[in-house]
XYZ file of C-alpha atoms in Angstrom:
586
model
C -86.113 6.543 -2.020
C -86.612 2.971 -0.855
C -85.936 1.497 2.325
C -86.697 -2.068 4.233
C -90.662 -2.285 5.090
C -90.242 -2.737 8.741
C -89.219 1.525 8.608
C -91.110 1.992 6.149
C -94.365 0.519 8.464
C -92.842 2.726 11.427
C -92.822 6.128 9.358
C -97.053 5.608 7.642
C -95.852 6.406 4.316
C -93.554 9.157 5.066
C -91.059 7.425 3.209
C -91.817 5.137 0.011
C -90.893 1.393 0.591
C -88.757 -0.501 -0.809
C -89.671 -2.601 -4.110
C -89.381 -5.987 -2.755
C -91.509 -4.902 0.201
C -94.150 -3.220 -1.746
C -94.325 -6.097 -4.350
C -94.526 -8.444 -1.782
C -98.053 -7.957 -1.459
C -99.077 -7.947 -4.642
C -97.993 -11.755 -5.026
C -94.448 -11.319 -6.453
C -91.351 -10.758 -4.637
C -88.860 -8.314 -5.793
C -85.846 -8.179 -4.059
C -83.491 -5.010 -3.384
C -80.838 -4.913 -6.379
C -77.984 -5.545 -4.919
C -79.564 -9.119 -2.585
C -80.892 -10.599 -5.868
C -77.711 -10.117 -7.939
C -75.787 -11.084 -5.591
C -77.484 -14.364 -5.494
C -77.543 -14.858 -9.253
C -73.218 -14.309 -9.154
C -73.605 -10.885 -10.288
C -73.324 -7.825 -7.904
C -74.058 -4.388 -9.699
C -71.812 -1.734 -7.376
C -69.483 0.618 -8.216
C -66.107 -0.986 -9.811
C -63.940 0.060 -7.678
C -66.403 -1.406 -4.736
C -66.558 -4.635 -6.457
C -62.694 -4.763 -7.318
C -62.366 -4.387 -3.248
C -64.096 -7.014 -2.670
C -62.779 -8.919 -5.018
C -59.222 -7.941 -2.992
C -58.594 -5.830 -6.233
C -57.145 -2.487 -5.230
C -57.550 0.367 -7.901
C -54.170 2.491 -8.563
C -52.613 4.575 -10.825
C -51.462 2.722 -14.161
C -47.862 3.873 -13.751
C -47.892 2.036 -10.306
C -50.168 -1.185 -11.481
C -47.674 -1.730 -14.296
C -44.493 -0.768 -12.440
C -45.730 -4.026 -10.057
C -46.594 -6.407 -13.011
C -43.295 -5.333 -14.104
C -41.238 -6.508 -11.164
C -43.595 -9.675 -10.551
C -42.881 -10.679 -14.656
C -38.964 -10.005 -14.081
C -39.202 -12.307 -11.095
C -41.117 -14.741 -12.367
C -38.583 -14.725 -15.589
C -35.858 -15.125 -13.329
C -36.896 -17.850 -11.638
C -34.526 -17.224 -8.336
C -34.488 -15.721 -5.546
C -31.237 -13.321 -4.474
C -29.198 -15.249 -1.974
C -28.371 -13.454 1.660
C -25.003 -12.433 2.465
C -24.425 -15.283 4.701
C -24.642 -17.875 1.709
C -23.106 -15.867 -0.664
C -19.585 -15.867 1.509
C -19.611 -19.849 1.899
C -20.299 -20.513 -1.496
C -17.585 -18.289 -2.277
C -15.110 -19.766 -0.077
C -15.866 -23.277 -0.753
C -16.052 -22.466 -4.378
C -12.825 -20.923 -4.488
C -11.153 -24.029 -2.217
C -12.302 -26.234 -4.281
C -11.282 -24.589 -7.239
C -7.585 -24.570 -5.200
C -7.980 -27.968 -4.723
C -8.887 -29.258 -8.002
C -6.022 -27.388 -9.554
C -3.323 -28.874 -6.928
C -4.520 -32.093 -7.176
C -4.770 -32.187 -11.426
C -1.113 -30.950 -11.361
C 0.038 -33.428 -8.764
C -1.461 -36.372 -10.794
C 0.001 -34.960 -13.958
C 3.497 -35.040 -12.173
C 3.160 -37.955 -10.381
C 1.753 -39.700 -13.567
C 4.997 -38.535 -15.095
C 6.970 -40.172 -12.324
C 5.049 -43.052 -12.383
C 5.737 -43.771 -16.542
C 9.333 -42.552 -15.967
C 9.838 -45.271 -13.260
C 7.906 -48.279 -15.360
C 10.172 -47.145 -18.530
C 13.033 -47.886 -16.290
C 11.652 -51.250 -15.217
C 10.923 -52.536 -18.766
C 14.479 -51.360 -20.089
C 15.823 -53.331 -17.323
C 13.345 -56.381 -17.711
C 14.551 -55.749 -21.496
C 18.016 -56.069 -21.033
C 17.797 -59.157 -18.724
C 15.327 -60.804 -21.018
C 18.148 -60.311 -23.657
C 20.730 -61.842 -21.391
C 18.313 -64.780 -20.919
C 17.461 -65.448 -24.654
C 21.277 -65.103 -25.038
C 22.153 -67.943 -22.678
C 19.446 -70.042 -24.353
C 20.682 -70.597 -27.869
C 18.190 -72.979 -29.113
C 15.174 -70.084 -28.592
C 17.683 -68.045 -30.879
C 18.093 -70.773 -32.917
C 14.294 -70.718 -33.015
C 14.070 -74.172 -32.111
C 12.094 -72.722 -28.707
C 9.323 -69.952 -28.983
C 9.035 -66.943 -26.337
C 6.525 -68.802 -24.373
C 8.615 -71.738 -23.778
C 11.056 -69.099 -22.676
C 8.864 -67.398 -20.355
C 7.944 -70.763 -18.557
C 11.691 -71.580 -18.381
C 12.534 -68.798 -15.766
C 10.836 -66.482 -13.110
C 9.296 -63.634 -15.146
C 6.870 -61.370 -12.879
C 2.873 -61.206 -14.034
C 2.245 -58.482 -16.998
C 5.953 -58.945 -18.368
C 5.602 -59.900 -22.142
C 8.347 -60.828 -25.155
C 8.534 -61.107 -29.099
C 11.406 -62.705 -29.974
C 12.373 -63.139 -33.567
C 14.780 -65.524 -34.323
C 18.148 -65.738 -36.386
C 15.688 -67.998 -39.533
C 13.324 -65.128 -39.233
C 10.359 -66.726 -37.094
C 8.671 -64.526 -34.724
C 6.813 -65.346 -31.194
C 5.555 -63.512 -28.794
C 4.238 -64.634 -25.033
C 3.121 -63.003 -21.913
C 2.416 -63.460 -17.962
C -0.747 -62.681 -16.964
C -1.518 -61.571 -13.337
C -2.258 -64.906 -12.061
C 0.982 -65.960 -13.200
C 0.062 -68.108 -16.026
C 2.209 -67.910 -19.765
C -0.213 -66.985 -22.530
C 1.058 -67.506 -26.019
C 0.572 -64.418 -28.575
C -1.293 -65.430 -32.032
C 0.554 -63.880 -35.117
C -1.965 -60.723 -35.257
C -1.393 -60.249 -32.046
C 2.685 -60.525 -33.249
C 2.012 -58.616 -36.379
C 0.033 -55.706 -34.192
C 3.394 -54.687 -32.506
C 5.985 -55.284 -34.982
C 4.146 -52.686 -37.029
C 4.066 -50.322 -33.919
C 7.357 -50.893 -33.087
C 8.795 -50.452 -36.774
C 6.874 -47.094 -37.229
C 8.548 -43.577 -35.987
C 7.915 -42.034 -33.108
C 8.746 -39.824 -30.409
C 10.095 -40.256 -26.784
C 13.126 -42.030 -26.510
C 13.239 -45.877 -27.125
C 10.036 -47.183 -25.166
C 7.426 -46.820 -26.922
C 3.857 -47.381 -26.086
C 1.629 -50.579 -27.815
C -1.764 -51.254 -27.562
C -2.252 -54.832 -28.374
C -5.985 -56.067 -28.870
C -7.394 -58.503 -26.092
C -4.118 -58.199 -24.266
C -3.834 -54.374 -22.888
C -1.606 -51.565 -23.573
C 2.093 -51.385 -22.807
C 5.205 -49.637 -22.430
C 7.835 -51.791 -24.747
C 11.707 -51.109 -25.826
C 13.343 -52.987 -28.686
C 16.692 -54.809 -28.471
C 18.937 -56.717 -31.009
C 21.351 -59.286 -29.776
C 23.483 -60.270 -33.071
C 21.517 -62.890 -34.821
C 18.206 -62.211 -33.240
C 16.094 -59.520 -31.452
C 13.892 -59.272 -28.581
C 11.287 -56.544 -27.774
C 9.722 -56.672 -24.093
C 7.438 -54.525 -22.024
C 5.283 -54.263 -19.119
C 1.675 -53.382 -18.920
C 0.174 -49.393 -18.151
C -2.560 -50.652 -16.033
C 0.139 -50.599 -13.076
C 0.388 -46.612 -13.672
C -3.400 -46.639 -14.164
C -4.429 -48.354 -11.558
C -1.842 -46.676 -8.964
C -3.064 -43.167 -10.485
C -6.788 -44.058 -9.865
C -6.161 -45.155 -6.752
C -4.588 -41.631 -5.668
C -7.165 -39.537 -7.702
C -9.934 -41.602 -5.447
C -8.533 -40.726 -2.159
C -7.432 -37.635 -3.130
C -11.229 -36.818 -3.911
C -13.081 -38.487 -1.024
C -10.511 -36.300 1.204
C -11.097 -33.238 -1.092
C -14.783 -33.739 -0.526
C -14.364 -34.422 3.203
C -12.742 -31.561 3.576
C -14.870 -29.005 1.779
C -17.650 -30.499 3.258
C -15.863 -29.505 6.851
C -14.781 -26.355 5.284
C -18.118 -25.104 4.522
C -19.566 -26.264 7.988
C -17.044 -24.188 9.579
C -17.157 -21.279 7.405
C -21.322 -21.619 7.961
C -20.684 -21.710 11.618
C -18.247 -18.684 11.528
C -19.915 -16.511 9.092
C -23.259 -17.002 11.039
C -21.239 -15.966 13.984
C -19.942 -13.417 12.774
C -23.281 -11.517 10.866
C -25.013 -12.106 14.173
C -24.683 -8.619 15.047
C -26.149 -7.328 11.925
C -29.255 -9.951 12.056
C -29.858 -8.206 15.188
C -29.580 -4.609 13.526
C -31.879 -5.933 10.258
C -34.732 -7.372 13.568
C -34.205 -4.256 15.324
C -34.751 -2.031 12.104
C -37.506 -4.377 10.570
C -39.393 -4.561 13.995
C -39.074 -0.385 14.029
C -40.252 -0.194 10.794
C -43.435 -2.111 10.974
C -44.816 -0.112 14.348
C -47.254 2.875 13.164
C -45.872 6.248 13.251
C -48.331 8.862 11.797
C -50.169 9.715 14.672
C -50.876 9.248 18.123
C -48.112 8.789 21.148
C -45.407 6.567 19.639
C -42.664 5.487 22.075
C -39.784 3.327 20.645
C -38.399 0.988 22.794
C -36.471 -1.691 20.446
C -33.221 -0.974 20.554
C -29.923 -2.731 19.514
C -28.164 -5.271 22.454
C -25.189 -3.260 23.766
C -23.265 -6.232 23.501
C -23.711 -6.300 19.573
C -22.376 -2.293 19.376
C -19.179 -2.788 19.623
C -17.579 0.587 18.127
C -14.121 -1.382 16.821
C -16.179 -3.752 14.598
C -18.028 -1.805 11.153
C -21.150 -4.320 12.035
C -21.205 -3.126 15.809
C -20.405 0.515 14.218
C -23.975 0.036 12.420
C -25.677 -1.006 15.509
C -24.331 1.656 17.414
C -25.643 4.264 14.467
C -29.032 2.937 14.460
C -29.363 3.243 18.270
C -28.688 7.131 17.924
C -30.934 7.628 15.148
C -33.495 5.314 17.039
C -32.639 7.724 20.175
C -32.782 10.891 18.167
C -36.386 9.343 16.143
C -37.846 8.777 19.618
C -36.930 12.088 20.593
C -38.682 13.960 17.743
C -42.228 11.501 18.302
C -41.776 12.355 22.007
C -41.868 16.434 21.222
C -44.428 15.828 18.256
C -47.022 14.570 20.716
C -46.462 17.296 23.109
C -46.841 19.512 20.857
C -49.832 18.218 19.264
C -51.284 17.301 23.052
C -50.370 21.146 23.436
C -52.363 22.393 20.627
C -55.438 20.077 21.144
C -55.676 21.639 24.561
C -55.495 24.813 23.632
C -57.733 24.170 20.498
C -60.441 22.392 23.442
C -59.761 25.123 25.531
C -60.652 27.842 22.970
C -63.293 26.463 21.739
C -64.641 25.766 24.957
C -63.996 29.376 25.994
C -65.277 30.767 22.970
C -68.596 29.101 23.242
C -69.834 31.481 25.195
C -69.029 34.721 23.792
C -70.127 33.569 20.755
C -74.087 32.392 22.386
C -74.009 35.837 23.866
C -73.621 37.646 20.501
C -75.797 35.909 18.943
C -78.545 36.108 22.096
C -77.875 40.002 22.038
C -78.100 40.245 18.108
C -81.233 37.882 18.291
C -82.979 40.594 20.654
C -82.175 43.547 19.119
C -83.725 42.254 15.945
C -87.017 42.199 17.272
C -86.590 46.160 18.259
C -89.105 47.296 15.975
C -87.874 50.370 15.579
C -84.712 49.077 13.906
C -83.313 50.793 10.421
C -83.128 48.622 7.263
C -79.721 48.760 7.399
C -79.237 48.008 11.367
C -81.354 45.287 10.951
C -79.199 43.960 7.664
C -75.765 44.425 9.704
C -77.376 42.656 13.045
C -78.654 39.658 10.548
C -75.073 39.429 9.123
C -73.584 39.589 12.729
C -76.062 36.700 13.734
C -75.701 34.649 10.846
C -71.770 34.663 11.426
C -72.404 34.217 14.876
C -74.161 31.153 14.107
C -71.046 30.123 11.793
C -68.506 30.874 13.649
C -70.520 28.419 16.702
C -70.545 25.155 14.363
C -66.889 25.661 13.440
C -66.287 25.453 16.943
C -68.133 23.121 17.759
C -66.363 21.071 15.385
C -63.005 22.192 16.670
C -63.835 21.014 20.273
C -65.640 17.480 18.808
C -62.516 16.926 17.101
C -60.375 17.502 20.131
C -62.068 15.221 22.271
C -62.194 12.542 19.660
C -58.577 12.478 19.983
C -58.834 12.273 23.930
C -60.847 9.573 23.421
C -64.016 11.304 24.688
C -67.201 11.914 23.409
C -68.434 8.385 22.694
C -71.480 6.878 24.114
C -71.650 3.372 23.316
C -74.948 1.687 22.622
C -76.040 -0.945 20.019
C -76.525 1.070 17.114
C -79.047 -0.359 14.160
C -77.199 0.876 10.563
C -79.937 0.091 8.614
C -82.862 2.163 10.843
C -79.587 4.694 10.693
C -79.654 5.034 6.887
C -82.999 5.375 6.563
C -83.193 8.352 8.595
C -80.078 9.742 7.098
C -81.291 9.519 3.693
C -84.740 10.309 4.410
C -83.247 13.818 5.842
C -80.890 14.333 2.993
C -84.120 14.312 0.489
C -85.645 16.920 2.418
C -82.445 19.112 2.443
C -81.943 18.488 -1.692
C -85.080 17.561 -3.221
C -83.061 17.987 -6.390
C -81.219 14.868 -6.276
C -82.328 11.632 -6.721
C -81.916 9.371 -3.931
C -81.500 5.820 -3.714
C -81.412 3.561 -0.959
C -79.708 -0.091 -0.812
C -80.416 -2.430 2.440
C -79.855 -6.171 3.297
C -83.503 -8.186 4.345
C -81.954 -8.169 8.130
C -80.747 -4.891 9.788
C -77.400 -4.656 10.849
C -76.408 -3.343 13.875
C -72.678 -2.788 15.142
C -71.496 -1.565 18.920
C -71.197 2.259 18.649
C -72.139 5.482 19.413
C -75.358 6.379 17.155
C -75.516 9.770 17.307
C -71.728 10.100 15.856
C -72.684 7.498 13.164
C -75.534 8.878 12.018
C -73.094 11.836 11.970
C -70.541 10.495 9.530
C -73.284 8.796 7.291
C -74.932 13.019 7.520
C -72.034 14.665 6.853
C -71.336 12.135 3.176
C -74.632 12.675 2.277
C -73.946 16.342 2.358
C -71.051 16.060 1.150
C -72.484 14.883 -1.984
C -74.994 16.857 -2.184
C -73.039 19.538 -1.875
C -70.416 18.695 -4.685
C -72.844 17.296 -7.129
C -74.973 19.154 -9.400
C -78.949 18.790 -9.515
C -80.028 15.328 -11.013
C -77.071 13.426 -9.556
C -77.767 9.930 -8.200
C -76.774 9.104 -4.784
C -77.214 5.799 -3.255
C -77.011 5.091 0.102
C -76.440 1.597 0.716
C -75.728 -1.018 3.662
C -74.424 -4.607 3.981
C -72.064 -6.805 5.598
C -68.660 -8.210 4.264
C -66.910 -11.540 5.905
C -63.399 -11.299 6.972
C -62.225 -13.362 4.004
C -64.232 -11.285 1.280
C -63.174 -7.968 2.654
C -59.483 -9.016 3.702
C -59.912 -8.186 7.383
C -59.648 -10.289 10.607
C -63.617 -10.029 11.677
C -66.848 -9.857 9.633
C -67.369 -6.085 9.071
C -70.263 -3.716 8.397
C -70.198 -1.527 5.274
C -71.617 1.875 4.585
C -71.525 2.815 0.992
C -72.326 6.664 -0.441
C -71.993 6.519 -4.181
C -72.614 8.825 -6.332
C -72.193 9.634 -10.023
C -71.225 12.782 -10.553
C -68.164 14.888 -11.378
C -66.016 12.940 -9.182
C -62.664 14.020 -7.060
C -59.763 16.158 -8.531
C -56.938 13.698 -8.089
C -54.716 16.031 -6.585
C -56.610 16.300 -3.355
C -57.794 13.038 -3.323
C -55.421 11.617 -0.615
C -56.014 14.123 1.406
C -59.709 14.846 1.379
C -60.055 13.393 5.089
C -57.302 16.328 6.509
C -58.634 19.136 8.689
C -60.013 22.077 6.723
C -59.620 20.465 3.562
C -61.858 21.274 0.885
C -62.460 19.692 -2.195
C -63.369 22.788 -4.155
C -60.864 25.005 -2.801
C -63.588 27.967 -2.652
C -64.205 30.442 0.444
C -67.955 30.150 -0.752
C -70.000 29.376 2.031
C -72.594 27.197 -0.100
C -70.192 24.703 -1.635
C -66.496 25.605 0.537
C -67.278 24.968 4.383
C -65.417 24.645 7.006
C -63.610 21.987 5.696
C -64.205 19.720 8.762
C -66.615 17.226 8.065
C -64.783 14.667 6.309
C -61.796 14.446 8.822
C -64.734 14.388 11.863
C -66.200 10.932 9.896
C -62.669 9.719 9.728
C -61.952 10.719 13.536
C -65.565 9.110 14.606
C -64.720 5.895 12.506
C -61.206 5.186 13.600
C -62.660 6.277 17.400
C -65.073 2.983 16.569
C -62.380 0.712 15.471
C -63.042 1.227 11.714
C -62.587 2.722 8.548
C -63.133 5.195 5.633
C -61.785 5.510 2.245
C -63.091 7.090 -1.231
C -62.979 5.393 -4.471
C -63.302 8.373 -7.761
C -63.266 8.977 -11.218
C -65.661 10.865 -13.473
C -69.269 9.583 -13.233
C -67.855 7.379 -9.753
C -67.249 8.118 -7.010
C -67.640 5.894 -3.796
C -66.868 7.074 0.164
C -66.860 3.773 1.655
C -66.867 2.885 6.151
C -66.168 -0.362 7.402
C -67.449 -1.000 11.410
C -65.491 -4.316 12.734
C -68.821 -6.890 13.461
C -67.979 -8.784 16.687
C -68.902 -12.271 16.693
C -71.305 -12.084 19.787
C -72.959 -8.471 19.374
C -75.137 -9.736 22.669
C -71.475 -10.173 24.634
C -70.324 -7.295 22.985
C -72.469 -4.886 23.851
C -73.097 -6.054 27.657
C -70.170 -3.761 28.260
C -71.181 -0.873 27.016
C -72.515 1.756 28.624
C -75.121 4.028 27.921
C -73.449 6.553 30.407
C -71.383 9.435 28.210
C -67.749 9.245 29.404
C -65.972 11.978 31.361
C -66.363 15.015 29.376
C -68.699 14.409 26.625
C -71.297 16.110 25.502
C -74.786 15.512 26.896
């Protein structure tokens, strides 16, 4: 066993020193194991240990891959689900606008229909008056004028435009542009309609002609005797007056679903109000720790969002009587356990001293010389489960105060003077074992009660001793973690028993630290115990503010406490008290 040289000077060789320290003096300097890998990058420790710190928590498979499971499916998804809240407005919006967008594509299909219905109209009336003119002007007929002469003869409004062919065959075509100016049509312009005009088609006798450079237009055909006249007016009117609705008809669509979906936000959020409460309410609940100790549960749901005629106030109203009937059962759970660690204390008080008078009267009549073989065999068994029967309850009453709060005299305690002792006792008591012991160059000390920490750091020694078979390594080791490598708030101390033997069944691993749990299940009184000395480390740990947990698996297994490290030990400790409280022990 190795340990740091300042308790190694203190003991005069009763315990071997550690490498480093002994090397030290011959000229080289050898530091513990753990120190000098840690400073190469490498740190040889248990995995599980080293996962921890590493903020990697060892699981089952089934659960490590049912989580990389869910994290790949999220990650392939790529989206998170969206509340209740935005899944109404986008609903409603989405399905007015849908509304709207149908309305207003029929109403500019019908009122495009109008629209063409009422320019055919106008060019079979602009047709028939253009007839009358050419009629009354003989000498365009006679095709001594051409249509643009004709159109600069009389008042023709902008877009109107004529092909007239004359009685000799010659054909001209002219039009009015919007700024009222007559624009003669060149013969492929000409050509261009009399070949869509001469071809079949459907829908009465206006027909539709897209002429290049010019536009397209809605034209009818006439025939006056000895000449004929076709004449039209330009789409663009219909187009334009179309665009013109389908542009106010959006920015008003828009506008609106914009104001929609604000008011829908604003009553929706109104309205789930009540059931944001309920999800606080619940969520707050849910978070406060429940497993032990006196639990009172206070949040409850606003009367004024449990209104029994709405189904959200109907919720609220259920979750305050389960929260009443919850509160109820912690409230009689506590009372029952205060009830039963009385009456444990009590008993074990009481039976205290029964028990030191049978074993004082079974102590002096063994030294009755006179004694029989087997008197003296049945008074040995009586004292030996005299002696028994005191540490169980013993152990009973320590518990019981622990969970008063009692039995804690704080001091500064030294964890590294601590685990020499510990260790050095635990090589008397199983010389069998090999013992190791791991320690940082400083000693670190926590706020605590010593004696109960050298009792937790005893009683996993033994406990490995105990459930190891001869040969087994144990190493005892100490060090400090910062918050950030060991994911707490504070720096923390850590106590490490590892060992490398058998390891834990892993049915009874998650409950190793219950009362009178054992981990071989035996009655045997060299490996079974009482079953108490794991779950008095856990009490005397979370009594300081800490931890404990075990790590195992065949060939390693790890019981591991972390002490919170205030920042100040000299401010920390100038509160405590050397004076036991109320009750303890002395």
């Amino acid at each position: 066993m190795t340990e740091p040289r300042h308790a190694a000077e203190s003991r005069k060789g009763t315990v071997t020193e550690p490498r480093h320290a002994a090397e030290s003096r011959e000229g080289t300097v050898t530091e513990p194991r753990h120190a000098a890998e840690s400073r190469e990058g490498t740190v040889t420790e248990p995995r599980h240990a080293a996962e921890s710190r590493e903020g990697t928590v060892t699981e089952p498979r089934h659960a490590a891959e049912s989580r990389e499971g869910t994290v790949s499916d999220g990650a392939r998804r790529g989206w998170r689900p969206w509340g209740l809240e935005g899944r109404l407005v986008v609903t409603i919006v989405a399905v007015v606008a849908l509304i709207f967008a149908t309305v207003s594509i029929a109403t500019g299909a019908i009122l495009g229909s109008i629209l063409q219905s009422n320019l055919d109209n106008e060019v079979t009336e602009a047709t028939a008056k253009a007839l009358r003119t050419v009629h009354d002007a003989p000498q365009v007929a006679a095709g001594t004028e051409d249509a643009a002469a004709l159109l600069a003869s009389g008042p023709f409004e902008p877009g109107f435009l004529i092909v007239i062919e004359s009685a000799f065959g010659s054909v001209t075509g002219g039009y009015v542009d919007a700024a009222g100016t007559v624009t003669t049509l060149d013969d492929s312009q000409v050509e261009q309609i009399v070949q869509q005009l001469i071809q079949p088609g459907e829908g009465g006798p206006v027909r539709e002609i897209t002429i290049d450079g010019v536009g397209t237009y809605r034209m009818v055909a006439l025939g006056g005797g000895s000449f004929a006249i076709a004449s039209g007016l330009p789409v663009s009117q219909v187009t334009a007056t179309l665009a013109q609705i389908a542009t106010t008809v959006a920015l008003l669509t828009t506008g609106g679903l914009v104001l929609l979906g604000l008011a829908v936000t604003v009553i929706v959020r109104r309205s789930l109000r009540p059931l944001r409460v309920v999800a606080d309410t619940a969520e707050r609940v849910a978070s406060m720790p429940m497993a032990e100790g006196a639990v009172s549960i206070a949040d409850r749901v606003p009367e004024s969002e449990t209104d029994e005629h709405t189904e959200i106030g109907r919720v609220g109203h259920a979750l305050n009587t389960l929260l009443d009937h919850v509160d109820a059962s912690l409230e009689a759970r506590q009372r029952n356990e205060e009830r039963m660690r009385r009456f444990v204390a009590d008993a074990s008080h009481e039976l205290r001293t029964p028990l030191a008078s049978i074993r004082g009267y079974s102590e002096l009549s063994l030294r009755d010389p006179e004694l029989s073989e087997s008197t003296e065999s049945a008074l040995s068994r009586i004292q030996a489960q005299s002696l028994r029967m005191t540490r169980l309850v013993e152990d009973l009453l320590l518990l019981a105060r622990l969970d008063e709060g009692q039995e804690l005299v704080y001091g500064v305690v030294d964890l590294t003077q601590l685990a020499v002792e510990a260790l050095g006792d635990a090589q008397v008591a199983g010389p069998e074992h090999v013992w190791l012991l791991e320690v940082d160059e400083e000693p670190v000390t926590v706020p605590g009660d010593s004696a109960r920490l050298q009792q937790v750091v005893v009683n996993m020694l033994a406990n490995a001793r105990t459930h190891t078979p001869a040969g087994t390594e144990v190493t005892l080791s100490v060090g400090r973690e910062d918050a950030a490598e060991s994911g707490s708030q504070t720096d923390t101390a850590v106590i490490r028993v590892h060992d490398n033997g058998p390891g834990i069944e892993p049915t009874i691993a998650d409950e190793l630290f219950e009362r009178f749990s054992r981990a071989d299940r035996s009655r045997a009184r060299q490996t079974g115990g009482t079953g108490l000395g794991l779950s008095i480390a856990r009490a005397i740990v979370h009594a300081h503010h800490g931890e404990i947990s075990v790590q195992s698996r065949p060939g390693d297994t790890t019981f591991t406490v972390r002490l919170p490290l205030p920042e100040d030990l000299g401010r920390a400790g100038a509160g405590l008290t050397d004076a036991a409280p109320t009750g303890a022990a002395q």
